[in-house]
mmCIF file with all atom_site columns, C-alpha atoms in Angstrom:
data_model
loop_
_atom_site.group_PDB
_atom_site.id
_atom_site.type_symbol
_atom_site.label_atom_id
_atom_site.label_alt_id
_atom_site.label_comp_id
_atom_site.label_asym_id
_atom_site.label_entity_id
_atom_site.label_seq_id
_atom_site.pdbx_PDB_ins_code
_atom_site.Cartn_x
_atom_site.Cartn_y
_atom_site.Cartn_z
_atom_site.occupancy
_atom_site.B_iso_or_equiv
_atom_site.pdbx_formal_charge
_atom_site.auth_seq_id
_atom_site.auth_comp_id
_atom_site.auth_asym_id
_atom_site.auth_atom_id
_atom_site.pdbx_PDB_model_num
ATOM 1   C CA . UNK A 1 1   ? 0.000  0.000   0.000   1.00 0.00 ? 19  UNK A CA 1
ATOM 2   C CA . UNK A 1 2   ? 1.139  3.530   -0.639  1.00 0.00 ? 20  UNK A CA 1
ATOM 3   C CA . UNK A 1 3   ? 2.789  4.876   2.470   1.00 0.00 ? 21  UNK A CA 1
ATOM 4   C CA . UNK A 1 4   ? 2.972  8.467   1.249   1.00 0.00 ? 22  UNK A CA 1
ATOM 5   C CA . UNK A 1 5   ? 0.032  10.183  -0.414  1.00 0.00 ? 23  UNK A CA 1
ATOM 6   C CA . UNK A 1 6   ? 0.658  13.294  -2.490  1.00 0.00 ? 24  UNK A CA 1
ATOM 7   C CA . UNK A 1 7   ? -1.644 15.932  -3.957  1.00 0.00 ? 25  UNK A CA 1
ATOM 8   C CA . UNK A 1 8   ? -2.422 17.519  -6.302  1.00 0.00 ? 26  UNK A CA 1
ATOM 9   C CA . UNK A 1 9   ? -1.465 15.363  -9.263  1.00 0.00 ? 27  UNK A CA 1
ATOM 10  C CA . UNK A 1 10  ? -0.701 18.477  -11.298 1.00 0.00 ? 28  UNK A CA 1
ATOM 11  C CA . UNK A 1 11  ? -0.867 22.233  -10.998 1.00 0.00 ? 29  UNK A CA 1
ATOM 12  C CA . UNK A 1 12  ? -0.393 25.264  -13.180 1.00 0.00 ? 30  UNK A CA 1
ATOM 13  C CA . UNK A 1 13  ? 0.908  28.520  -11.730 1.00 0.00 ? 31  UNK A CA 1
ATOM 14  C CA . UNK A 1 14  ? 1.766  31.874  -13.213 1.00 0.00 ? 32  UNK A CA 1
ATOM 15  C CA . UNK A 1 15  ? 5.318  33.131  -13.089 1.00 0.00 ? 33  UNK A CA 1
ATOM 16  C CA . UNK A 1 16  ? 5.895  34.748  -9.734  1.00 0.00 ? 34  UNK A CA 1
ATOM 17  C CA . UNK A 1 17  ? 3.107  32.789  -8.073  1.00 0.00 ? 35  UNK A CA 1
ATOM 18  C CA . UNK A 1 18  ? 3.214  30.249  -5.251  1.00 0.00 ? 36  UNK A CA 1
ATOM 19  C CA . UNK A 1 19  ? 3.056  26.473  -5.822  1.00 0.00 ? 37  UNK A CA 1
ATOM 20  C CA . UNK A 1 20  ? 1.873  24.346  -2.916  1.00 0.00 ? 38  UNK A CA 1
ATOM 21  C CA . UNK A 1 21  ? 2.146  20.554  -2.828  1.00 0.00 ? 39  UNK A CA 1
ATOM 22  C CA . UNK A 1 22  ? 0.843  18.456  0.048   1.00 0.00 ? 40  UNK A CA 1
ATOM 23  C CA . UNK A 1 23  ? 1.811  15.049  1.365   1.00 0.00 ? 41  UNK A CA 1
ATOM 24  C CA . UNK A 1 24  ? 0.575  12.759  4.114   1.00 0.00 ? 42  UNK A CA 1
ATOM 25  C CA . UNK A 1 25  ? 2.261  9.718   5.565   1.00 0.00 ? 43  UNK A CA 1
ATOM 26  C CA . UNK A 1 26  ? 1.158  6.742   7.621   1.00 0.00 ? 44  UNK A CA 1
ATOM 27  C CA . UNK A 1 27  ? 4.255  5.257   9.220   1.00 0.00 ? 45  UNK A CA 1
ATOM 28  C CA . UNK A 1 28  ? 5.102  7.114   12.433  1.00 0.00 ? 46  UNK A CA 1
ATOM 29  C CA . UNK A 1 29  ? 8.590  5.571   12.342  1.00 0.00 ? 47  UNK A CA 1
ATOM 30  C CA . UNK A 1 30  ? 9.501  7.856   9.448   1.00 0.00 ? 48  UNK A CA 1
ATOM 31  C CA . UNK A 1 31  ? 11.967 10.514  10.560  1.00 0.00 ? 49  UNK A CA 1
ATOM 32  C CA . UNK A 1 32  ? 13.340 11.950  7.318   1.00 0.00 ? 50  UNK A CA 1
ATOM 33  C CA . UNK A 1 33  ? 11.205 13.745  4.749   1.00 0.00 ? 51  UNK A CA 1
ATOM 34  C CA . UNK A 1 34  ? 12.888 14.872  1.508   1.00 0.00 ? 52  UNK A CA 1
ATOM 35  C CA . UNK A 1 35  ? 11.462 16.488  -1.578  1.00 0.00 ? 53  UNK A CA 1
ATOM 36  C CA . UNK A 1 36  ? 12.850 15.564  -4.981  1.00 0.00 ? 54  UNK A CA 1
ATOM 37  C CA . UNK A 1 37  ? 12.638 17.396  -8.293  1.00 0.00 ? 55  UNK A CA 1
ATOM 38  C CA . UNK A 1 38  ? 12.655 15.420  -11.515 1.00 0.00 ? 56  UNK A CA 1
ATOM 39  C CA . UNK A 1 39  ? 12.943 16.641  -15.088 1.00 0.00 ? 57  UNK A CA 1
ATOM 40  C CA . UNK A 1 40  ? 11.938 14.419  -18.030 1.00 0.00 ? 58  UNK A CA 1
ATOM 41  C CA . UNK A 1 41  ? 14.531 11.753  -18.761 1.00 0.00 ? 59  UNK A CA 1
ATOM 42  C CA . UNK A 1 42  ? 16.499 12.521  -15.609 1.00 0.00 ? 60  UNK A CA 1
ATOM 43  C CA . UNK A 1 43  ? 16.776 10.933  -12.211 1.00 0.00 ? 61  UNK A CA 1
ATOM 44  C CA . UNK A 1 44  ? 15.270 12.659  -9.152  1.00 0.00 ? 62  UNK A CA 1
ATOM 45  C CA . UNK A 1 45  ? 17.433 15.308  -7.492  1.00 0.00 ? 63  UNK A CA 1
ATOM 46  C CA . UNK A 1 46  ? 17.138 16.320  -3.846  1.00 0.00 ? 64  UNK A CA 1
ATOM 47  C CA . UNK A 1 47  ? 15.573 19.745  -3.398  1.00 0.00 ? 65  UNK A CA 1
ATOM 48  C CA . UNK A 1 48  ? 15.154 20.130  0.338   1.00 0.00 ? 66  UNK A CA 1
ATOM 49  C CA . UNK A 1 49  ? 14.602 17.820  3.316   1.00 0.00 ? 67  UNK A CA 1
ATOM 50  C CA . UNK A 1 50  ? 13.286 18.082  6.869   1.00 0.00 ? 68  UNK A CA 1
ATOM 51  C CA . UNK A 1 51  ? 13.286 16.060  10.068  1.00 0.00 ? 69  UNK A CA 1
ATOM 52  C CA . UNK A 1 52  ? 10.275 15.983  12.417  1.00 0.00 ? 70  UNK A CA 1
ATOM 53  C CA . UNK A 1 53  ? 11.975 17.978  15.175  1.00 0.00 ? 71  UNK A CA 1
ATOM 54  C CA . UNK A 1 54  ? 11.361 21.205  13.226  1.00 0.00 ? 72  UNK A CA 1
ATOM 55  C CA . UNK A 1 55  ? 8.114  22.578  11.823  1.00 0.00 ? 73  UNK A CA 1
ATOM 56  C CA . UNK A 1 56  ? 9.531  24.552  8.930   1.00 0.00 ? 74  UNK A CA 1
ATOM 57  C CA . UNK A 1 57  ? 12.661 24.709  6.809   1.00 0.00 ? 75  UNK A CA 1
ATOM 58  C CA . UNK A 1 58  ? 13.449 27.246  4.137   1.00 0.00 ? 76  UNK A CA 1
ATOM 59  C CA . UNK A 1 59  ? 16.080 27.133  1.431   1.00 0.00 ? 77  UNK A CA 1
ATOM 60  C CA . UNK A 1 60  ? 15.905 29.967  -1.056  1.00 0.00 ? 78  UNK A CA 1
ATOM 61  C CA . UNK A 1 61  ? 12.477 29.964  -2.688  1.00 0.00 ? 79  UNK A CA 1
ATOM 62  C CA . UNK A 1 62  ? 11.597 26.509  -1.330  1.00 0.00 ? 80  UNK A CA 1
ATOM 63  C CA . UNK A 1 63  ? 9.973  25.949  2.072   1.00 0.00 ? 81  UNK A CA 1
ATOM 64  C CA . UNK A 1 64  ? 8.865  22.736  3.768   1.00 0.00 ? 82  UNK A CA 1
ATOM 65  C CA . UNK A 1 65  ? 6.154  22.940  6.416   1.00 0.00 ? 83  UNK A CA 1
ATOM 66  C CA . UNK A 1 66  ? 5.838  19.917  8.689   1.00 0.00 ? 84  UNK A CA 1
ATOM 67  C CA . UNK A 1 67  ? 2.940  18.956  10.971  1.00 0.00 ? 85  UNK A CA 1
ATOM 68  C CA . UNK A 1 68  ? 3.941  15.925  13.026  1.00 0.00 ? 86  UNK A CA 1
ATOM 69  C CA . UNK A 1 69  ? 0.597  15.474  14.808  1.00 0.00 ? 87  UNK A CA 1
ATOM 70  C CA . UNK A 1 70  ? -1.300 15.467  11.522  1.00 0.00 ? 88  UNK A CA 1
ATOM 71  C CA . UNK A 1 71  ? 1.392  13.405  9.780   1.00 0.00 ? 89  UNK A CA 1
ATOM 72  C CA . UNK A 1 72  ? 1.456  15.902  6.940   1.00 0.00 ? 90  UNK A CA 1
ATOM 73  C CA . UNK A 1 73  ? 4.082  17.982  5.222   1.00 0.00 ? 91  UNK A CA 1
ATOM 74  C CA . UNK A 1 74  ? 4.042  20.373  2.318   1.00 0.00 ? 92  UNK A CA 1
ATOM 75  C CA . UNK A 1 75  ? 6.322  22.106  -0.154  1.00 0.00 ? 93  UNK A CA 1
ATOM 76  C CA . UNK A 1 76  ? 5.883  25.769  -1.002  1.00 0.00 ? 94  UNK A CA 1
ATOM 77  C CA . UNK A 1 77  ? 7.640  27.160  -4.065  1.00 0.00 ? 95  UNK A CA 1
ATOM 78  C CA . UNK A 1 78  ? 7.672  30.931  -3.833  1.00 0.00 ? 96  UNK A CA 1
ATOM 79  C CA . UNK A 1 79  ? 8.105  33.265  -6.822  1.00 0.00 ? 97  UNK A CA 1
ATOM 80  C CA . UNK A 1 80  ? 7.707  30.318  -9.213  1.00 0.00 ? 98  UNK A CA 1
ATOM 81  C CA . UNK A 1 81  ? 9.839  30.497  -12.354 1.00 0.00 ? 99  UNK A CA 1
ATOM 82  C CA . UNK A 1 82  ? 9.477  28.685  -15.713 1.00 0.00 ? 100 UNK A CA 1
ATOM 83  C CA . UNK A 1 83  ? 12.619 26.716  -14.853 1.00 0.00 ? 101 UNK A CA 1
ATOM 84  C CA . UNK A 1 84  ? 10.718 25.230  -11.891 1.00 0.00 ? 102 UNK A CA 1
ATOM 85  C CA . UNK A 1 85  ? 8.464  23.354  -14.304 1.00 0.00 ? 103 UNK A CA 1
ATOM 86  C CA . UNK A 1 86  ? 9.126  19.744  -13.330 1.00 0.00 ? 104 UNK A CA 1
ATOM 87  C CA . UNK A 1 87  ? 7.672  16.832  -11.400 1.00 0.00 ? 105 UNK A CA 1
ATOM 88  C CA . UNK A 1 88  ? 8.047  17.026  -7.639  1.00 0.00 ? 106 UNK A CA 1
ATOM 89  C CA . UNK A 1 89  ? 8.012  14.018  -5.354  1.00 0.00 ? 107 UNK A CA 1
ATOM 90  C CA . UNK A 1 90  ? 7.698  13.949  -1.609  1.00 0.00 ? 108 UNK A CA 1
ATOM 91  C CA . UNK A 1 91  ? 9.247  10.999  0.154   1.00 0.00 ? 109 UNK A CA 1
ATOM 92  C CA . UNK A 1 92  ? 9.727  9.585   3.616   1.00 0.00 ? 110 UNK A CA 1
ATOM 93  C CA . UNK A 1 93  ? 12.138 7.190   5.250   1.00 0.00 ? 111 UNK A CA 1
ATOM 94  C CA . UNK A 1 94  ? 13.539 6.303   8.604   1.00 0.00 ? 112 UNK A CA 1
ATOM 95  C CA . UNK A 1 95  ? 17.140 6.785   9.475   1.00 0.00 ? 113 UNK A CA 1
ATOM 96  C CA . UNK A 1 96  ? 17.814 3.106   10.015  1.00 0.00 ? 114 UNK A CA 1
ATOM 97  C CA . UNK A 1 97  ? 17.925 2.401   6.319   1.00 0.00 ? 115 UNK A CA 1
ATOM 98  C CA . UNK A 1 98  ? 16.962 5.612   4.401   1.00 0.00 ? 116 UNK A CA 1
ATOM 99  C CA . UNK A 1 99  ? 14.866 3.454   2.122   1.00 0.00 ? 117 UNK A CA 1
ATOM 100 C CA . UNK A 1 100 ? 12.603 6.012   0.456   1.00 0.00 ? 118 UNK A CA 1
ATOM 101 C CA . UNK A 1 101 ? 8.833  5.716   0.094   1.00 0.00 ? 119 UNK A CA 1
ATOM 102 C CA . UNK A 1 102 ? 7.757  8.182   -2.572  1.00 0.00 ? 120 UNK A CA 1
ATOM 103 C CA . UNK A 1 103 ? 4.497  9.929   -3.268  1.00 0.00 ? 121 UNK A CA 1
ATOM 104 C CA . UNK A 1 104 ? 2.987  9.663   -6.733  1.00 0.00 ? 122 UNK A CA 1
ATOM 105 C CA . UNK A 1 105 ? 4.337  13.021  -7.839  1.00 0.00 ? 123 UNK A CA 1
ATOM 106 C CA . UNK A 1 106 ? 3.023  16.454  -8.780  1.00 0.00 ? 124 UNK A CA 1
ATOM 107 C CA . UNK A 1 107 ? 3.675  17.917  -12.203 1.00 0.00 ? 125 UNK A CA 1
ATOM 108 C CA . UNK A 1 108 ? 4.167  21.661  -11.879 1.00 0.00 ? 126 UNK A CA 1
ATOM 109 C CA . UNK A 1 109 ? 3.847  23.920  -14.902 1.00 0.00 ? 127 UNK A CA 1
ATOM 110 C CA . UNK A 1 110 ? 4.890  27.545  -14.537 1.00 0.00 ? 128 UNK A CA 1
ATOM 111 C CA . UNK A 1 111 ? 3.409  29.813  -17.199 1.00 0.00 ? 129 UNK A CA 1
ATOM 112 C CA . UNK A 1 112 ? 5.473  32.829  -18.222 1.00 0.00 ? 130 UNK A CA 1
ATOM 113 C CA . UNK B 2 1   ? 33.448 10.821  -10.846 1.00 0.00 ? 1   UNK B CA 1
ATOM 114 C CA . UNK B 2 2   ? 30.810 13.411  -10.247 1.00 0.00 ? 2   UNK B CA 1
ATOM 115 C CA . UNK B 2 3   ? 27.668 11.337  -9.863  1.00 0.00 ? 3   UNK B CA 1
ATOM 116 C CA . UNK B 2 4   ? 25.888 8.012   -10.046 1.00 0.00 ? 4   UNK B CA 1
ATOM 117 C CA . UNK B 2 5   ? 26.313 6.424   -13.452 1.00 0.00 ? 5   UNK B CA 1
ATOM 118 C CA . UNK B 2 6   ? 23.864 3.963   -14.973 1.00 0.00 ? 6   UNK B CA 1
ATOM 119 C CA . UNK B 2 7   ? 24.259 1.938   -18.138 1.00 0.00 ? 7   UNK B CA 1
ATOM 120 C CA . UNK B 2 8   ? 22.701 1.484   -20.544 1.00 0.00 ? 8   UNK B CA 1
ATOM 121 C CA . UNK B 2 9   ? 20.439 4.518   -20.609 1.00 0.00 ? 9   UNK B CA 1
ATOM 122 C CA . UNK B 2 10  ? 17.899 2.742   -22.778 1.00 0.00 ? 10  UNK B CA 1
ATOM 123 C CA . UNK B 2 11  ? 17.231 -0.924  -23.430 1.00 0.00 ? 11  UNK B CA 1
ATOM 124 C CA . UNK B 2 12  ? 14.659 -2.462  -25.748 1.00 0.00 ? 12  UNK B CA 1
ATOM 125 C CA . UNK B 2 13  ? 14.259 -6.197  -25.445 1.00 0.00 ? 13  UNK B CA 1
ATOM 126 C CA . UNK B 2 14  ? 11.902 -8.881  -26.585 1.00 0.00 ? 14  UNK B CA 1
ATOM 127 C CA . UNK B 2 15  ? 9.665  -10.603 -24.068 1.00 0.00 ? 15  UNK B CA 1
ATOM 128 C CA . UNK B 2 16  ? 11.391 -13.594 -22.586 1.00 0.00 ? 16  UNK B CA 1
ATOM 129 C CA . UNK B 2 17  ? 14.926 -12.273 -22.958 1.00 0.00 ? 17  UNK B CA 1
ATOM 130 C CA . UNK B 2 18  ? 17.264 -11.567 -20.054 1.00 0.00 ? 18  UNK B CA 1
ATOM 131 C CA . UNK B 2 19  ? 18.622 -8.090  -19.425 1.00 0.00 ? 19  UNK B CA 1
ATOM 132 C CA . UNK B 2 20  ? 21.279 -6.709  -17.096 1.00 0.00 ? 20  UNK B CA 1
ATOM 133 C CA . UNK B 2 21  ? 21.748 -3.137  -15.932 1.00 0.00 ? 21  UNK B CA 1
ATOM 134 C CA . UNK B 2 22  ? 24.771 -1.635  -14.274 1.00 0.00 ? 22  UNK B CA 1
ATOM 135 C CA . UNK B 2 23  ? 25.078 1.086   -11.652 1.00 0.00 ? 23  UNK B CA 1
ATOM 136 C CA . UNK B 2 24  ? 28.306 2.783   -10.616 1.00 0.00 ? 24  UNK B CA 1
ATOM 137 C CA . UNK B 2 25  ? 27.723 4.710   -7.390  1.00 0.00 ? 25  UNK B CA 1
ATOM 138 C CA . UNK B 2 26  ? 29.592 7.722   -6.135  1.00 0.00 ? 26  UNK B CA 1
ATOM 139 C CA . UNK B 2 27  ? 32.973 6.630   -4.783  1.00 0.00 ? 27  UNK B CA 1
ATOM 140 C CA . UNK B 2 28  ? 32.967 5.712   -1.110  1.00 0.00 ? 28  UNK B CA 1
ATOM 141 C CA . UNK B 2 29  ? 29.189 5.599   -0.920  1.00 0.00 ? 29  UNK B CA 1
ATOM 142 C CA . UNK B 2 30  ? 28.550 2.421   0.983   1.00 0.00 ? 30  UNK B CA 1
ATOM 143 C CA . UNK B 2 31  ? 24.804 2.205   0.459   1.00 0.00 ? 31  UNK B CA 1
ATOM 144 C CA . UNK B 2 32  ? 23.304 1.542   -2.948  1.00 0.00 ? 32  UNK B CA 1
ATOM 145 C CA . UNK B 2 33  ? 19.587 1.383   -3.727  1.00 0.00 ? 33  UNK B CA 1
ATOM 146 C CA . UNK B 2 34  ? 17.583 0.209   -6.714  1.00 0.00 ? 34  UNK B CA 1
ATOM 147 C CA . UNK B 2 35  ? 14.170 1.685   -7.500  1.00 0.00 ? 35  UNK B CA 1
ATOM 148 C CA . UNK B 2 36  ? 11.678 1.161   -10.301 1.00 0.00 ? 36  UNK B CA 1
ATOM 149 C CA . UNK B 2 37  ? 9.588  4.013   -11.708 1.00 0.00 ? 37  UNK B CA 1
ATOM 150 C CA . UNK B 2 38  ? 6.667  3.546   -14.054 1.00 0.00 ? 38  UNK B CA 1
ATOM 151 C CA . UNK B 2 39  ? 5.159  6.367   -16.073 1.00 0.00 ? 39  UNK B CA 1
ATOM 152 C CA . UNK B 2 40  ? 3.343  8.903   -13.948 1.00 0.00 ? 40  UNK B CA 1
ATOM 153 C CA . UNK B 2 41  ? 4.338  7.296   -10.661 1.00 0.00 ? 41  UNK B CA 1
ATOM 154 C CA . UNK B 2 42  ? 6.944  7.817   -7.993  1.00 0.00 ? 42  UNK B CA 1
ATOM 155 C CA . UNK B 2 43  ? 9.925  5.493   -7.710  1.00 0.00 ? 43  UNK B CA 1
ATOM 156 C CA . UNK B 2 44  ? 9.295  2.241   -5.836  1.00 0.00 ? 44  UNK B CA 1
ATOM 157 C CA . UNK B 2 45  ? 11.971 0.619   -3.718  1.00 0.00 ? 45  UNK B CA 1
ATOM 158 C CA . UNK B 2 46  ? 13.340 -2.688  -4.999  1.00 0.00 ? 46  UNK B CA 1
ATOM 159 C CA . UNK B 2 47  ? 16.443 -3.539  -2.980  1.00 0.00 ? 47  UNK B CA 1
ATOM 160 C CA . UNK B 2 48  ? 19.468 -2.070  -1.279  1.00 0.00 ? 48  UNK B CA 1
ATOM 161 C CA . UNK B 2 49  ? 23.047 -2.923  -0.381  1.00 0.00 ? 49  UNK B CA 1
ATOM 162 C CA . UNK B 2 50  ? 25.399 -1.870  2.340   1.00 0.00 ? 50  UNK B CA 1
ATOM 163 C CA . UNK B 2 51  ? 28.806 -2.501  0.858   1.00 0.00 ? 51  UNK B CA 1
ATOM 164 C CA . UNK B 2 52  ? 28.509 -5.945  -0.755  1.00 0.00 ? 52  UNK B CA 1
ATOM 165 C CA . UNK B 2 53  ? 25.694 -7.195  1.485   1.00 0.00 ? 53  UNK B CA 1
ATOM 166 C CA . UNK B 2 54  ? 22.145 -7.128  0.144   1.00 0.00 ? 54  UNK B CA 1
ATOM 167 C CA . UNK B 2 55  ? 20.150 -6.052  3.191   1.00 0.00 ? 55  UNK B CA 1
ATOM 168 C CA . UNK B 2 56  ? 16.589 -5.967  1.947   1.00 0.00 ? 56  UNK B CA 1
ATOM 169 C CA . UNK B 2 57  ? 14.504 -6.966  -1.054  1.00 0.00 ? 57  UNK B CA 1
ATOM 170 C CA . UNK B 2 58  ? 11.029 -5.626  -1.744  1.00 0.00 ? 58  UNK B CA 1
ATOM 171 C CA . UNK B 2 59  ? 8.132  -7.969  -2.404  1.00 0.00 ? 59  UNK B CA 1
ATOM 172 C CA . UNK B 2 60  ? 8.069  -6.241  -5.806  1.00 0.00 ? 60  UNK B CA 1
ATOM 173 C CA . UNK B 2 61  ? 11.276 -8.097  -6.627  1.00 0.00 ? 61  UNK B CA 1
ATOM 174 C CA . UNK B 2 62  ? 10.095 -11.409 -8.025  1.00 0.00 ? 62  UNK B CA 1
ATOM 175 C CA . UNK B 2 63  ? 12.335 -14.440 -8.439  1.00 0.00 ? 63  UNK B CA 1
ATOM 176 C CA . UNK B 2 64  ? 13.113 -13.252 -11.947 1.00 0.00 ? 64  UNK B CA 1
ATOM 177 C CA . UNK B 2 65  ? 15.021 -10.302 -10.533 1.00 0.00 ? 65  UNK B CA 1
ATOM 178 C CA . UNK B 2 66  ? 18.464 -10.558 -9.003  1.00 0.00 ? 66  UNK B CA 1
ATOM 179 C CA . UNK B 2 67  ? 20.876 -7.890  -7.873  1.00 0.00 ? 67  UNK B CA 1
ATOM 180 C CA . UNK B 2 68  ? 24.505 -8.073  -6.906  1.00 0.00 ? 68  UNK B CA 1
ATOM 181 C CA . UNK B 2 69  ? 27.170 -5.743  -5.673  1.00 0.00 ? 69  UNK B CA 1
ATOM 182 C CA . UNK B 2 70  ? 30.464 -7.612  -5.800  1.00 0.00 ? 70  UNK B CA 1
ATOM 183 C CA . UNK B 2 71  ? 33.257 -6.038  -3.786  1.00 0.00 ? 71  UNK B CA 1
ATOM 184 C CA . UNK B 2 72  ? 30.903 -3.305  -2.646  1.00 0.00 ? 72  UNK B CA 1
ATOM 185 C CA . UNK B 2 73  ? 31.508 -1.119  -5.673  1.00 0.00 ? 73  UNK B CA 1
ATOM 186 C CA . UNK B 2 74  ? 29.281 -1.229  -8.774  1.00 0.00 ? 74  UNK B CA 1
ATOM 187 C CA . UNK B 2 75  ? 25.997 -3.106  -8.787  1.00 0.00 ? 75  UNK B CA 1
ATOM 188 C CA . UNK B 2 76  ? 24.091 -5.060  -11.400 1.00 0.00 ? 76  UNK B CA 1
ATOM 189 C CA . UNK B 2 77  ? 20.365 -5.723  -11.667 1.00 0.00 ? 77  UNK B CA 1
ATOM 190 C CA . UNK B 2 78  ? 19.363 -8.663  -13.840 1.00 0.00 ? 78  UNK B CA 1
ATOM 191 C CA . UNK B 2 79  ? 15.874 -9.461  -15.016 1.00 0.00 ? 79  UNK B CA 1
ATOM 192 C CA . UNK B 2 80  ? 15.337 -12.938 -16.400 1.00 0.00 ? 80  UNK B CA 1
ATOM 193 C CA . UNK B 2 81  ? 12.548 -13.905 -18.807 1.00 0.00 ? 81  UNK B CA 1
ATOM 194 C CA . UNK B 2 82  ? 11.384 -10.297 -19.161 1.00 0.00 ? 82  UNK B CA 1
ATOM 195 C CA . UNK B 2 83  ? 7.668  -9.535  -19.298 1.00 0.00 ? 83  UNK B CA 1
ATOM 196 C CA . UNK B 2 84  ? 5.887  -6.482  -20.691 1.00 0.00 ? 84  UNK B CA 1
ATOM 197 C CA . UNK B 2 85  ? 5.062  -5.442  -17.140 1.00 0.00 ? 85  UNK B CA 1
ATOM 198 C CA . UNK B 2 86  ? 8.788  -5.031  -16.484 1.00 0.00 ? 86  UNK B CA 1
ATOM 199 C CA . UNK B 2 87  ? 8.836  -1.984  -18.775 1.00 0.00 ? 87  UNK B CA 1
ATOM 200 C CA . UNK B 2 88  ? 9.867  0.908   -16.546 1.00 0.00 ? 88  UNK B CA 1
ATOM 201 C CA . UNK B 2 89  ? 12.691 3.225   -15.583 1.00 0.00 ? 89  UNK B CA 1
ATOM 202 C CA . UNK B 2 90  ? 15.153 1.518   -13.259 1.00 0.00 ? 90  UNK B CA 1
ATOM 203 C CA . UNK B 2 91  ? 16.894 3.981   -10.986 1.00 0.00 ? 91  UNK B CA 1
ATOM 204 C CA . UNK B 2 92  ? 19.969 3.525   -8.865  1.00 0.00 ? 92  UNK B CA 1
ATOM 205 C CA . UNK B 2 93  ? 20.872 5.747   -5.920  1.00 0.00 ? 93  UNK B CA 1
ATOM 206 C CA . UNK B 2 94  ? 23.768 5.848   -3.498  1.00 0.00 ? 94  UNK B CA 1
ATOM 207 C CA . UNK B 2 95  ? 24.490 7.576   -0.223  1.00 0.00 ? 95  UNK B CA 1
ATOM 208 C CA . UNK B 2 96  ? 27.490 8.024   1.966   1.00 0.00 ? 96  UNK B CA 1
ATOM 209 C CA . UNK B 2 97  ? 27.924 6.403   5.352   1.00 0.00 ? 97  UNK B CA 1
ATOM 210 C CA . UNK B 2 98  ? 27.387 8.112   8.655   1.00 0.00 ? 98  UNK B CA 1
ATOM 211 C CA . UNK B 2 99  ? 24.784 10.378  10.175  1.00 0.00 ? 99  UNK B CA 1
ATOM 212 C CA . UNK B 2 100 ? 25.493 13.163  7.700   1.00 0.00 ? 100 UNK B CA 1
ATOM 213 C CA . UNK B 2 101 ? 24.954 10.942  4.701   1.00 0.00 ? 101 UNK B CA 1
ATOM 214 C CA . UNK B 2 102 ? 21.220 11.453  4.415   1.00 0.00 ? 102 UNK B CA 1
ATOM 215 C CA . UNK B 2 103 ? 21.006 12.536  0.799   1.00 0.00 ? 103 UNK B CA 1
ATOM 216 C CA . UNK B 2 104 ? 20.507 9.819   -1.789  1.00 0.00 ? 104 UNK B CA 1
ATOM 217 C CA . UNK B 2 105 ? 22.021 10.728  -5.151  1.00 0.00 ? 105 UNK B CA 1
ATOM 218 C CA . UNK B 2 106 ? 20.192 9.227   -8.097  1.00 0.00 ? 106 UNK B CA 1
ATOM 219 C CA . UNK B 2 107 ? 21.528 8.215   -11.470 1.00 0.00 ? 107 UNK B CA 1
ATOM 220 C CA . UNK B 2 108 ? 19.714 9.083   -14.675 1.00 0.00 ? 108 UNK B CA 1
ATOM 221 C CA . UNK B 2 109 ? 18.181 5.650   -14.851 1.00 0.00 ? 109 UNK B CA 1
ATOM 222 C CA . UNK B 2 110 ? 17.891 2.871   -17.391 1.00 0.00 ? 110 UNK B CA 1
ATOM 223 C CA . UNK B 2 111 ? 14.664 2.893   -19.343 1.00 0.00 ? 111 UNK B CA 1
ATOM 224 C CA . UNK B 2 112 ? 13.592 -0.642  -20.198 1.00 0.00 ? 112 UNK B CA 1
ATOM 225 C CA . UNK B 2 113 ? 11.038 -1.356  -22.894 1.00 0.00 ? 113 UNK B CA 1
ATOM 226 C CA . UNK B 2 114 ? 9.872  -4.945  -23.310 1.00 0.00 ? 114 UNK B CA 1
ATOM 227 C CA . UNK B 2 115 ? 8.197  -5.608  -26.652 1.00 0.00 ? 115 UNK B CA 1
#
């Protein structure tokens, strides 16, 4: 069964707008939550990651918000740019093995 | 060596044939993971190694699949008697040892098409 559920499946945002992607997980043993960006024909690349001891982490235009009690986390892409057009995957793992459980992905299209 | 290398990038094979993929991880990365990604889905875990030891295999990995990592360096994933349902992108990732080695670096994948 899918351990990480991701929504929406796709979104379109205007240049300069905010993209928000949401994920929910089931396994309370998870203690590492990365977001990956994938372009067509390429492997996923780590964008930003968070551990459950913090509620928010920001790196440049990318912010993760984490709600441990709700078992939810989200990615906010601020000031979206056409180069951000890609598929984004949330994932979760626990630090014993770092075996990643991925969400189904969100295709983001940024219109100029 | 600047990243995880996977070969071949593309493979077309006829149903019933055997195929083998290779993954060269980043040097000194002791953990190596294989994932499978079908169109429109996130990668799914298949198996992983710590050095040369295969520590876990997913239930997705049928008896037709076998993976090795001799000497703890490169790894191979073999699929015997391929089926059309095996068509997917096969991704390899590696990470460094220790508490700081959280990031998994992915290769560009091998896209398998079974006809």
